[in-house]
Coordinates of C-alpha atoms and ligand atoms in Angstrom, one line a residue:
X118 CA 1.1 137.9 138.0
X119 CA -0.2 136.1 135.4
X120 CA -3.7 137.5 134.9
X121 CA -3.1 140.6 135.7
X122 CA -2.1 142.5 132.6
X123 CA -5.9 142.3 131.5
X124 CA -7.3 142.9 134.8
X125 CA -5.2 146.0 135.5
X126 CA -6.0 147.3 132.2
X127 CA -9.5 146.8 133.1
X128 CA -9.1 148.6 135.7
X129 CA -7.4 151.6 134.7
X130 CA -10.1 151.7 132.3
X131 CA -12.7 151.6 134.8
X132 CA -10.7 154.0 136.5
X133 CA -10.7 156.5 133.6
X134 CA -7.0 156.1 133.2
X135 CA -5.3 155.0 130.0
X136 CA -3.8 151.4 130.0
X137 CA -0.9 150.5 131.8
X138 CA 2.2 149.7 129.8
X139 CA 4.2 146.8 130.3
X140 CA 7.2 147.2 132.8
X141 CA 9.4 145.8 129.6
X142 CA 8.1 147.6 127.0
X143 CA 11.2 150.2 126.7
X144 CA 9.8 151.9 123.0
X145 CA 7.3 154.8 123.7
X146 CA 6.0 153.8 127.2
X147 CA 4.4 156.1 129.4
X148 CA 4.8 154.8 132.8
X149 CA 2.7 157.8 134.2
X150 CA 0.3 156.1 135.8
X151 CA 1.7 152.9 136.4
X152 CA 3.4 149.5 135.2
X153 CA 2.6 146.3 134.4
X154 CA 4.8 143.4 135.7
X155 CA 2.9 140.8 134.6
X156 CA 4.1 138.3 132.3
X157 CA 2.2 134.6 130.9
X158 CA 3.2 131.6 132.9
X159 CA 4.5 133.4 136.0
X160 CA 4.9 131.4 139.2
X161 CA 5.2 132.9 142.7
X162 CA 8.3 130.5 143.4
X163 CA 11.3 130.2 141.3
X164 CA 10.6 127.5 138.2
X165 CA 12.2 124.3 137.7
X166 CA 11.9 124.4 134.0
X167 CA 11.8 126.3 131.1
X168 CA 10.0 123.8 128.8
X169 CA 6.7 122.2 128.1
X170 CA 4.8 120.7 131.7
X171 CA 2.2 118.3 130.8
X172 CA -0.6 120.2 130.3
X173 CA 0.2 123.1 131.9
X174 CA 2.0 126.4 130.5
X175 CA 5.8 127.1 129.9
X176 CA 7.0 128.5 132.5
X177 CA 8.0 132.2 132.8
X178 CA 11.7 133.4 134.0
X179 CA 9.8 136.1 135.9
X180 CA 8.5 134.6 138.4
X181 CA 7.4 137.1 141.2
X182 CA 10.7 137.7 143.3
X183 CA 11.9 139.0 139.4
X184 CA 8.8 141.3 139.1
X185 CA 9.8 142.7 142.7
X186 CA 13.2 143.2 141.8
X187 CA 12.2 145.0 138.3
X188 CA 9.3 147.0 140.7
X189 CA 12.7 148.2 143.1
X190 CA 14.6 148.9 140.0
X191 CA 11.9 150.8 137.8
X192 CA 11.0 153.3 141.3
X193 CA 15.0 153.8 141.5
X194 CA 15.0 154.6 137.9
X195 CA 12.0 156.3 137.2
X196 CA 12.9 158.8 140.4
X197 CA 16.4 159.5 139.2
X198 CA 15.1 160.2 135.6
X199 CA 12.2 162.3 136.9
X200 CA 14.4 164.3 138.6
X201 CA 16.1 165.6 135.5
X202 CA 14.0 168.2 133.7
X203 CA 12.1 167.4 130.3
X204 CA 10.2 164.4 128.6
X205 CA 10.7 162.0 131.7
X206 CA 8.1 164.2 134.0
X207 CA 5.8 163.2 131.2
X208 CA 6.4 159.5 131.1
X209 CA 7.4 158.4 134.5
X210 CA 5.3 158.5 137.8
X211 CA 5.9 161.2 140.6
X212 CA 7.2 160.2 144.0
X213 CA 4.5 160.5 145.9
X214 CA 2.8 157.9 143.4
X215 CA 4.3 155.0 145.2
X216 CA 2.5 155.2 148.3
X217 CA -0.8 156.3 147.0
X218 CA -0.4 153.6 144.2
X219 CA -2.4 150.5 144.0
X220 CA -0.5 147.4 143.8
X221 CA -2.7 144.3 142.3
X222 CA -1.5 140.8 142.4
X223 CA -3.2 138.0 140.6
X224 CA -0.4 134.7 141.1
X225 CA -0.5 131.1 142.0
X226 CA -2.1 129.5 139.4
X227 CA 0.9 128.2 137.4
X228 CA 2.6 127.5 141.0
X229 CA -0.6 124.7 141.8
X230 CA 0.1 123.4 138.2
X231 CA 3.7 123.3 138.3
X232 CA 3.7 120.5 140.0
X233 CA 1.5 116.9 140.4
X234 CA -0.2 117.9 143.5
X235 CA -2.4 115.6 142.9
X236 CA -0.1 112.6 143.6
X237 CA 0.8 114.5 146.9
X238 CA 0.2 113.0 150.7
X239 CA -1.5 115.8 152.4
X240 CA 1.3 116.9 154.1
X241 CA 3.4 117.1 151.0
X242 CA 0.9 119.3 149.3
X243 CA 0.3 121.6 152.9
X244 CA 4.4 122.0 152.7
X245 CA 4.5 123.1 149.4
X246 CA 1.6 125.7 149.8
X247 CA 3.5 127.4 152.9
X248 CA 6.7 127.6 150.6
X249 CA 4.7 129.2 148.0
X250 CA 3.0 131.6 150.5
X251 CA 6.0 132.5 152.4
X252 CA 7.6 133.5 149.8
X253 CA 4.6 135.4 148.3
X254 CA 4.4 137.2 151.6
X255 CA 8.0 137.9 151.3
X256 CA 7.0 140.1 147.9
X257 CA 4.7 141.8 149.4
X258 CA 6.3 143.2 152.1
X259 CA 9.3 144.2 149.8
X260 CA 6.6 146.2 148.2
X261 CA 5.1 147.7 151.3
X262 CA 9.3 148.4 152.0
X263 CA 9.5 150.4 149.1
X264 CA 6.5 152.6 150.3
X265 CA 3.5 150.4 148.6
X266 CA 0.2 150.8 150.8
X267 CA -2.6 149.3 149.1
X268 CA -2.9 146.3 148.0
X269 CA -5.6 144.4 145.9
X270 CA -5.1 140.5 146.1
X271 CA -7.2 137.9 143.8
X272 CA -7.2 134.9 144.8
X273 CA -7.0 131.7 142.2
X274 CA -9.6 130.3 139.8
X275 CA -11.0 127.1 139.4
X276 CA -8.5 125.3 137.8
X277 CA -10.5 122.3 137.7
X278 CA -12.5 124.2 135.3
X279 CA -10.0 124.5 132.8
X280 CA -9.0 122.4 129.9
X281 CA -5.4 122.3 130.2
X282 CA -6.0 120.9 133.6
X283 CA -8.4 118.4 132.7
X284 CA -7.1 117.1 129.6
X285 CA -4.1 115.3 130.5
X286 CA -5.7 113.7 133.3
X287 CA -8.1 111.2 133.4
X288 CA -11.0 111.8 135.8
X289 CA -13.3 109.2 137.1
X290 CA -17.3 110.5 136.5
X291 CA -17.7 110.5 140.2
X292 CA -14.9 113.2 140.3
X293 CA -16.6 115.7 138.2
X294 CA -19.0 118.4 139.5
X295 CA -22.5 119.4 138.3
X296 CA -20.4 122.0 136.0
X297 CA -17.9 119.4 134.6
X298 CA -15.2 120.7 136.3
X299 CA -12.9 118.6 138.0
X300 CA -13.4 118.5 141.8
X301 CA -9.8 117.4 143.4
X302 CA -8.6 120.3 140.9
X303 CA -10.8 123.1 142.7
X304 CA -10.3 121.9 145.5
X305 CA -6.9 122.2 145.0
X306 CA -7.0 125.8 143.9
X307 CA -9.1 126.2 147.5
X308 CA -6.6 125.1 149.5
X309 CA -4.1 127.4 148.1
X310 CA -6.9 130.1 148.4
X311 CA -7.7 129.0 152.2
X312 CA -3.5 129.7 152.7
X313 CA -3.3 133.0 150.4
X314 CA -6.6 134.5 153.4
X315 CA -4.7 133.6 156.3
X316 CA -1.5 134.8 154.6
X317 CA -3.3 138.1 154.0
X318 CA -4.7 138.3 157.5
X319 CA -1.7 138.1 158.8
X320 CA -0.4 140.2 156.7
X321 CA -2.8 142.9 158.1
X322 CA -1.0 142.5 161.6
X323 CA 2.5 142.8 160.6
X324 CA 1.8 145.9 158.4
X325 CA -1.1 147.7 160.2
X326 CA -0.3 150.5 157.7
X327 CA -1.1 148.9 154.8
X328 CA -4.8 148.2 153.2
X329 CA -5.2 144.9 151.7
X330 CA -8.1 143.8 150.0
X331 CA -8.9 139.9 149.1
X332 CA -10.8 139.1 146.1
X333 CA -13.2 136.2 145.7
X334 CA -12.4 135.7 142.1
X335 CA -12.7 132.2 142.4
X336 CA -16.6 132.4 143.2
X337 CA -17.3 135.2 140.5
X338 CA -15.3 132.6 138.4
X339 CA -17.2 129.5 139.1
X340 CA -20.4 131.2 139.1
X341 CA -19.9 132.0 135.3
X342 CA -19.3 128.3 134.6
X343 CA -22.5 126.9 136.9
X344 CA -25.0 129.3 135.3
X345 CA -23.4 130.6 131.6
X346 CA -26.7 130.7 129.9
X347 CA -27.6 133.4 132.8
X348 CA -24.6 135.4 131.7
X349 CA -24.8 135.1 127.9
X350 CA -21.8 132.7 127.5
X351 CA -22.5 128.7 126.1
X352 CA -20.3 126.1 125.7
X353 CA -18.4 126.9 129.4
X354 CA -15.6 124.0 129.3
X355 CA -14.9 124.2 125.5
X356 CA -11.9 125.8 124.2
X357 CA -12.4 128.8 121.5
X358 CA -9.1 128.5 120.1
X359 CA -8.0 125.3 120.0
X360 CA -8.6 122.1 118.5
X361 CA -9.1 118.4 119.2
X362 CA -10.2 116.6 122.2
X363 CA -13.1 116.2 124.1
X364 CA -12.4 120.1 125.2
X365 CA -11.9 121.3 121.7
X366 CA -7.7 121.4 123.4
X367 CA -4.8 120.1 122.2
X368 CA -1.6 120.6 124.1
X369 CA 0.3 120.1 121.1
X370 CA -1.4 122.3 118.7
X371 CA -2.6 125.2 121.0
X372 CA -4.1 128.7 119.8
X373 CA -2.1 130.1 117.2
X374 CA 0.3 127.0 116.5
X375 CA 0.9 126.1 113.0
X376 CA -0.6 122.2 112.2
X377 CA -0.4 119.7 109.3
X378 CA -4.2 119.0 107.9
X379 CA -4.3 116.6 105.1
X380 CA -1.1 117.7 103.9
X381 CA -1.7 121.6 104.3
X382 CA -0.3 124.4 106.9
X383 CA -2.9 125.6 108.5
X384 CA -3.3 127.8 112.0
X385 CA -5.1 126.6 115.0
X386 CA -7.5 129.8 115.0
X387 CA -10.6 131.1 116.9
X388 CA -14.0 130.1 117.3
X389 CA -17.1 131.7 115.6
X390 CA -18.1 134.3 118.4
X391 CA -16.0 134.5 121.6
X392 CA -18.0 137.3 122.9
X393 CA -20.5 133.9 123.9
X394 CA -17.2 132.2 125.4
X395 CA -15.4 131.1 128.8
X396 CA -12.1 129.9 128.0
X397 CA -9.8 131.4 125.3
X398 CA -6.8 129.2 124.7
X399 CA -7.5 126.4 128.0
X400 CA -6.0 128.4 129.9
X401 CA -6.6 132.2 130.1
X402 CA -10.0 133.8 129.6
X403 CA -11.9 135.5 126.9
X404 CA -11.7 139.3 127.1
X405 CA -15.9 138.8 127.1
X406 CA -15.5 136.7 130.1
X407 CA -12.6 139.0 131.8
X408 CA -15.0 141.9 131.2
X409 CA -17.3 139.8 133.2
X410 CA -15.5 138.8 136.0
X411 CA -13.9 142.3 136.4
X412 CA -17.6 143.9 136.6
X413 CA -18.3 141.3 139.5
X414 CA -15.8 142.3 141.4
X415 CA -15.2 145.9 141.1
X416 CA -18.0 146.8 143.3
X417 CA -16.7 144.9 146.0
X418 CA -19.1 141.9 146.3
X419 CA -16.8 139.6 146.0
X420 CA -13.6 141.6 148.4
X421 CA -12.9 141.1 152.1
X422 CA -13.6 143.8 152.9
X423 CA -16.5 144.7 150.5
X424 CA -14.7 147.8 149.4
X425 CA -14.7 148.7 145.4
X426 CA -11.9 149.1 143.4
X427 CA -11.9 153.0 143.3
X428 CA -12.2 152.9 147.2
X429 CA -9.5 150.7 147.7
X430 CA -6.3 152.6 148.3
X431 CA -8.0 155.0 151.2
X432 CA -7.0 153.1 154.4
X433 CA -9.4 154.9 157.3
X434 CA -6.3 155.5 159.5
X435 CA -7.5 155.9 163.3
X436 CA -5.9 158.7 164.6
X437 CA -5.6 157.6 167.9
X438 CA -3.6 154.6 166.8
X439 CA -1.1 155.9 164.3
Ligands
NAG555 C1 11.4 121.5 141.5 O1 11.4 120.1 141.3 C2 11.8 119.4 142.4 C3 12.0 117.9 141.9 O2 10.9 117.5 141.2 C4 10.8 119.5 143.5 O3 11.2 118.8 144.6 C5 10.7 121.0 143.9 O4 9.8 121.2 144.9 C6 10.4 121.8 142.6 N1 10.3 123.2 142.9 C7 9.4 124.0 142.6 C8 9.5 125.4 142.9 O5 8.4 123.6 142.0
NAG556 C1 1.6 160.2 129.5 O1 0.4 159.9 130.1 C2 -0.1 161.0 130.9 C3 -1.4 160.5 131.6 O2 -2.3 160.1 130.7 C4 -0.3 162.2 130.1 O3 -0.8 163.3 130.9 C5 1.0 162.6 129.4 O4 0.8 163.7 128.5 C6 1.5 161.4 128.6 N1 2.8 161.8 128.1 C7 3.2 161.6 126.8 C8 4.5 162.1 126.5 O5 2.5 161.0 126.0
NAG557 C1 -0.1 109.1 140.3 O1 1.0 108.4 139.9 C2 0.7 107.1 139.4 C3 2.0 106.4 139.2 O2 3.0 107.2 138.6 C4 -0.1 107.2 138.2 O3 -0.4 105.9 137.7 C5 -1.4 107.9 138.5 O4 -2.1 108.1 137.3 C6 -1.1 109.3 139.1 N1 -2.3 109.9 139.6 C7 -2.7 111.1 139.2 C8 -4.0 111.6 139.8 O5 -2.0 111.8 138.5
NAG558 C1 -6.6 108.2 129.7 O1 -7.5 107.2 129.1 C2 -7.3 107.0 127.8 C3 -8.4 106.1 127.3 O2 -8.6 105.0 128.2 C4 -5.9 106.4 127.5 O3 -5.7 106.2 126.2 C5 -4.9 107.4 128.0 O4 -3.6 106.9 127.9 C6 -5.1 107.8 129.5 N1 -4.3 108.9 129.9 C7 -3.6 108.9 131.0 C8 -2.8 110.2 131.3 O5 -3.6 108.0 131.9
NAG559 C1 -10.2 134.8 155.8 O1 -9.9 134.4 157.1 C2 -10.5 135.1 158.1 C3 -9.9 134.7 159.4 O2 -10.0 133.3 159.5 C4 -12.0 134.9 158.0 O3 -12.7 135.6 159.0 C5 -12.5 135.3 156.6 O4 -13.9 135.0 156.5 C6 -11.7 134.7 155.5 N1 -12.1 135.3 154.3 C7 -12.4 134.6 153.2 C8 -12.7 135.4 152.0 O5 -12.3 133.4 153.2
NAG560 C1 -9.2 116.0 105.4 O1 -9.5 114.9 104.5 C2 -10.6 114.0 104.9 C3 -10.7 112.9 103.9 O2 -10.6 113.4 102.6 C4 -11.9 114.9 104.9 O3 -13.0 114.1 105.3 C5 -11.7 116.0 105.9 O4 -12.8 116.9 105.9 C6 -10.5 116.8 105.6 N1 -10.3 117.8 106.7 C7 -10.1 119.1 106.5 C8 -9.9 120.0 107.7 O5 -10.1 119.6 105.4

């Protein structure tokens, strides 16, 4: 769940809840209202690799059948520990918690890069996807198992938006969009999306219980970089911390890696103002942009159905049918 350790902390924010510590984070957590599984590089399917792609991310060892096992493991824990008296009622959720919890999913973006899927037939690619989504579905009703009921789903960005995408590949001009993005990239990233709907509506039959809501984040996303002047953001495709290239991106001195210039040590740092700025690192946002796309969507505009955030763990349960 790659992106969504800023996203749910937007959120609990928005929810006027404090910000949800990380499910690994054993020093001074307070898991009271929730925790965050999330970790960089995640991929819904287990990784090949542990090392460098080209131009993508290292991959993470938690990949989301990992963040469900930790999930089973910190309710078993947290309820055994809860039930003793003192400090744990204080740091760890109440039972009831799990099944008026909202469980947020933001994955697949490092599974579409993991591979070329660009050198795919069709077919190959359409394989691949229903692996992916399987076994994505397979998570989610492991979490409806262990009593989860609402569910908030974002679907994938335009990856062919970003510059670790685009950098290592070269494009034809005819293969770039109006916004310089990379057209057989997003349309990439809409196939999966196409697969992660139909995966969700189906996932509405087989657990009629459950309330999932779908999240267009890949239209909030791409509006930001057709129209950033609108928004108060310049520069859309370039990098803020990086350096090199035509995308100010270098995947082998990235944000915060230490590089050789004329003989000195010096940091690969941040732009001037990333409160005016898309893409962070090439791959992950700018809290400025975050903050942007999080206000899209939390009013629904962008959900299937057009529910907001604070409405979205209150399934209307028809009492003839339950
Ligand atoms: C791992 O790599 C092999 C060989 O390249 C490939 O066939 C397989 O689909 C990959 N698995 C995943 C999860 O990416
Ligand atoms: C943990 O967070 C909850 C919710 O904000 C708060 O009520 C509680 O006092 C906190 N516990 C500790 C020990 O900080
Ligand atoms: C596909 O593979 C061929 C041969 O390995 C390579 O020359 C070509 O650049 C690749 N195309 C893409 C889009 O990566
Ligand atoms: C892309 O094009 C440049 C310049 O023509 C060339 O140096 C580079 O090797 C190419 N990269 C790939 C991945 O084909
Ligand atoms: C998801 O699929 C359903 C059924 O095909 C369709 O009605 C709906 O419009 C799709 N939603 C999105 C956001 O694409
Ligand atoms: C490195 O040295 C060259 C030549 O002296 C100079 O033009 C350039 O500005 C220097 N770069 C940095 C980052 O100091």
């Amino acid at each position: 769940m790659k992106y969504m350790f800023v996203f749910a902390n937007f959120a609990a924010n928005s929810l006027g809840l404090p910000f949800i510590h990380p499910y690994l984070d054993s020093i001074r957590a307070n898991f009271s209202h929730g925790a965050n599984f999330a970790t960089a590089g995640s991929t819904i399917r287990r990784p090949n690799t542990t090392i460098f792609r080209s131009g993508s991310n290292p991959s993470s060892p938690f990949s989301l059948d990992v963040q469900s096992g930790q999930f089973s493991q910190f309710k078993n824990r947290s309820q055994w520990a809860y039930n003793r008296e003192g400090v744990f009622k204080e740091l760890l959720p109440k039972g009831d918690f799990f099944s008026r919890g909202l469980y947020t999913f933001d994955i697949g973006q490092n599974d579409i890069t993991a591979e070329d899927y660009l050198n795919m037939t069709a077919a190959q690619v359409s394989a691949a996807l229903t692996d992916i989504l399987d076994k994505f579905a397979v998570v989610l009703k492991e979490v409806y198992e262990q009593g989860g009921r609402s569910f908030w789903i974002h679907n994938t960005g335009p990856l062919g938006c970003l510059a670790s995408a685009l950098d290592p590949r070269n494009f034809t001009k005819d293969q770039f969009d109006q916004a310089g993005c990379a057209i057989p990239l997003n349309e990439l990233a809409q196939k999966f999306n196409m697969r992660l709907n139909q995966t969700v509506v189906q996932l509405r039959k087989d657990l009629p219980l459950a309330a999932f809501t779908y999240v267009d984040v890949y239209s909030a996303k791409y509006n930001l970089f057709k129209q950033p002047e609108k928004y108060g953001f310049e520069h859309p495709l370039m990098v803020c911390c990086g350096t090199g290239g035509k995308y100010n991106f270098n995947s082998d001195a990235r944000c915060g890696d230490f590089i050789i210039v004329n003989g000195t040590e010096t940091i690969v740092g941040a732009c001037k103002d990333p409160s005016t700025r898309i893409i962070w690192d090439g791959v992950h946002y700018t809290e400025a942009a975050n903050d942007w796309v999080f206000k899209q969507i939390a009013d629904g505009a962008f959900s299937d159905p057009p529910i907001p955030l604070r409405m979205a763990c209150h399934k209307e349960i028809d009492p003839s049918t339950s």
